[in-house]
PDB file of C-alpha atoms in Angstrom:
ATOM      1  CA  UNK A 764       4.651 -18.727  -1.509  1.00 63.00           C
ATOM      2  CA  UNK A 765       1.090 -19.897  -1.843  1.00 70.00           C
ATOM      3  CA  UNK A 766       1.260 -19.871  -5.749  1.00 79.00           C
ATOM      4  CA  UNK A 767      -0.766 -17.494  -8.106  1.00 80.00           C
ATOM      5  CA  UNK A 768      -4.222 -16.250  -6.994  1.00 74.00           C
ATOM      6  CA  UNK A 769      -6.774 -14.237  -9.005  1.00 75.00           C
ATOM      7  CA  UNK A 770      -6.565 -10.804  -7.739  1.00 67.00           C
ATOM      8  CA  UNK A 771     -10.667 -11.002  -7.079  1.00 70.00           C
ATOM      9  CA  UNK A 772     -10.062 -13.811  -4.306  1.00 71.00           C
ATOM     10  CA  UNK A 773      -8.213 -10.776  -2.396  1.00 69.00           C
ATOM     11  CA  UNK A 774     -11.087  -9.433  -1.059  1.00 73.00           C
ATOM     12  CA  UNK A 775     -10.789  -9.848   2.345  1.00 79.00           C
ATOM     13  CA  UNK A 776      -7.317  -8.171   2.657  1.00 87.00           C
ATOM     14  CA  UNK A 777      -7.508  -4.209   2.731  1.00 92.00           C
ATOM     15  CA  UNK A 778      -3.535  -3.564   3.471  1.00 96.00           C
ATOM     16  CA  UNK A 779      -0.885  -3.918   1.246  1.00 94.00           C
ATOM     17  CA  UNK A 780       2.745  -3.206   2.948  1.00 94.00           C
ATOM     18  CA  UNK A 781       5.645  -2.484   0.549  1.00 92.00           C
ATOM     19  CA  UNK A 782       8.711  -1.326   2.605  1.00 88.00           C
ATOM     20  CA  UNK A 783      11.302  -1.862   0.013  1.00 86.00           C
ATOM     21  CA  UNK A 784      13.857   0.921  -1.081  1.00 82.00           C
ATOM     22  CA  UNK A 785      15.046  -0.710  -3.752  1.00 82.00           C
ATOM     23  CA  UNK A 786      11.874  -1.768  -6.207  1.00 75.00           C
ATOM     24  CA  UNK A 787      11.789   0.766  -8.748  1.00 69.00           C
ATOM     25  CA  UNK A 788       9.191  -0.785 -11.009  1.00 71.00           C
ATOM     26  CA  UNK A 789       6.238  -0.761  -8.091  1.00 79.00           C
ATOM     27  CA  UNK A 790       3.532  -2.557 -10.093  1.00 87.00           C
ATOM     28  CA  UNK A 791       2.389  -4.287  -6.965  1.00 88.00           C
ATOM     29  CA  UNK A 792       1.701  -0.788  -5.416  1.00 92.00           C
ATOM     30  CA  UNK A 793      -0.309   0.166  -8.629  1.00 92.00           C
ATOM     31  CA  UNK A 794      -2.348  -3.097  -8.431  1.00 90.00           C
ATOM     32  CA  UNK A 795      -3.231  -2.563  -4.827  1.00 92.00           C
ATOM     33  CA  UNK A 796      -4.212   1.094  -5.452  1.00 93.00           C
ATOM     34  CA  UNK A 797      -6.285   0.040  -8.296  1.00 91.00           C
ATOM     35  CA  UNK A 798      -7.980  -2.764  -6.272  1.00 90.00           C
ATOM     36  CA  UNK A 799      -9.037  -0.061  -3.548  1.00 92.00           C
ATOM     37  CA  UNK A 800      -6.383  -1.241  -1.025  1.00 94.00           C
ATOM     38  CA  UNK A 801      -4.567   0.524   1.458  1.00 97.00           C
ATOM     39  CA  UNK A 802      -0.822   0.918   0.735  1.00 97.00           C
ATOM     40  CA  UNK A 803       1.794   1.539   2.998  1.00 97.00           C
ATOM     41  CA  UNK A 804       5.290   1.971   1.547  1.00 96.00           C
ATOM     42  CA  UNK A 805       8.451   3.986   2.108  1.00 95.00           C
ATOM     43  CA  UNK A 806       8.624   7.929   1.378  1.00 95.00           C
ATOM     44  CA  UNK A 807      11.204   7.283  -1.648  1.00 91.00           C
ATOM     45  CA  UNK A 808      11.631   8.796  -4.876  1.00 90.00           C
ATOM     46  CA  UNK A 809      10.912   5.525  -6.491  1.00 87.00           C
ATOM     47  CA  UNK A 810       7.235   6.009  -4.938  1.00 91.00           C
ATOM     48  CA  UNK A 811       6.950   9.545  -5.295  1.00 92.00           C
ATOM     49  CA  UNK A 812       3.848   9.151  -8.201  1.00 93.00           C
ATOM     50  CA  UNK A 813       1.707   7.382  -5.688  1.00 94.00           C
ATOM     51  CA  UNK A 814       1.773  10.113  -3.204  1.00 94.00           C
ATOM     52  CA  UNK A 815      -1.541  11.555  -5.192  1.00 95.00           C
ATOM     53  CA  UNK A 816      -3.396   8.767  -4.304  1.00 96.00           C
ATOM     54  CA  UNK A 817      -5.398   9.229  -0.595  1.00 95.00           C
ATOM     55  CA  UNK A 818      -5.000   5.352  -0.044  1.00 96.00           C
ATOM     56  CA  UNK A 819      -1.192   5.552  -0.161  1.00 97.00           C
ATOM     57  CA  UNK A 820       0.166   5.814   3.169  1.00 98.00           C
ATOM     58  CA  UNK A 821       3.932   6.748   3.395  1.00 97.00           C
ATOM     59  CA  UNK A 822       6.331   6.696   5.860  1.00 97.00           C
ATOM     60  CA  UNK A 823      10.012   7.744   6.859  1.00 96.00           C
ATOM     61  CA  UNK A 824      10.858   5.780   9.923  1.00 96.00           C
ATOM     62  CA  UNK A 825       9.708   2.976  12.065  1.00 95.00           C
ATOM     63  CA  UNK A 826       7.250   5.292  14.057  1.00 98.00           C
ATOM     64  CA  UNK A 827       5.284   6.490  10.700  1.00 98.00           C
ATOM     65  CA  UNK A 828       5.524   2.959   9.542  1.00 97.00           C
ATOM     66  CA  UNK A 829       3.505   1.506  12.771  1.00 97.00           C
ATOM     67  CA  UNK A 830       1.256   4.388  12.841  1.00 98.00           C
ATOM     68  CA  UNK A 831       0.416   3.972   9.077  1.00 98.00           C
ATOM     69  CA  UNK A 832      -0.260   0.025   9.220  1.00 98.00           C
ATOM     70  CA  UNK A 833      -2.385   0.706  12.455  1.00 98.00           C
ATOM     71  CA  UNK A 834      -4.535   3.630  10.500  1.00 97.00           C
ATOM     72  CA  UNK A 835      -4.877   1.202   7.447  1.00 97.00           C
ATOM     73  CA  UNK A 836      -5.956  -1.632   9.731  1.00 97.00           C
ATOM     74  CA  UNK A 837      -8.456   0.298  11.571  1.00 97.00           C
ATOM     75  CA  UNK A 838     -10.110   2.471   8.910  1.00 97.00           C
ATOM     76  CA  UNK A 839     -11.445   1.449   5.334  1.00 95.00           C
ATOM     77  CA  UNK A 840      -9.727   2.536   2.218  1.00 95.00           C
ATOM     78  CA  UNK A 841     -11.466   5.217   0.006  1.00 91.00           C
ATOM     79  CA  UNK A 842     -12.873   4.219  -3.016  1.00 86.00           C
ATOM     80  CA  UNK A 843     -10.697   4.802  -6.233  1.00 81.00           C
ATOM     81  CA  UNK A 844     -12.288   7.539  -8.296  1.00 76.00           C
TER      82      UNK A 844
END
């Protein structure tokens, strides 16, 4: 753990990965979307709300996970409107 960071300092990162199937609060996903990052997360009922956002890339298996991470790393996130 690197300690607390101001969100404004995280500009060089463009991908947030949350593979959890047990986190139901999902605050980190909301923050990443609001910051204009790609979000790679599991297709799970707790993440269903986030499907409406074009920067949310959901996966159902290892192949989709890898493909979504690669896509996010090689493409710019869309601006949040």
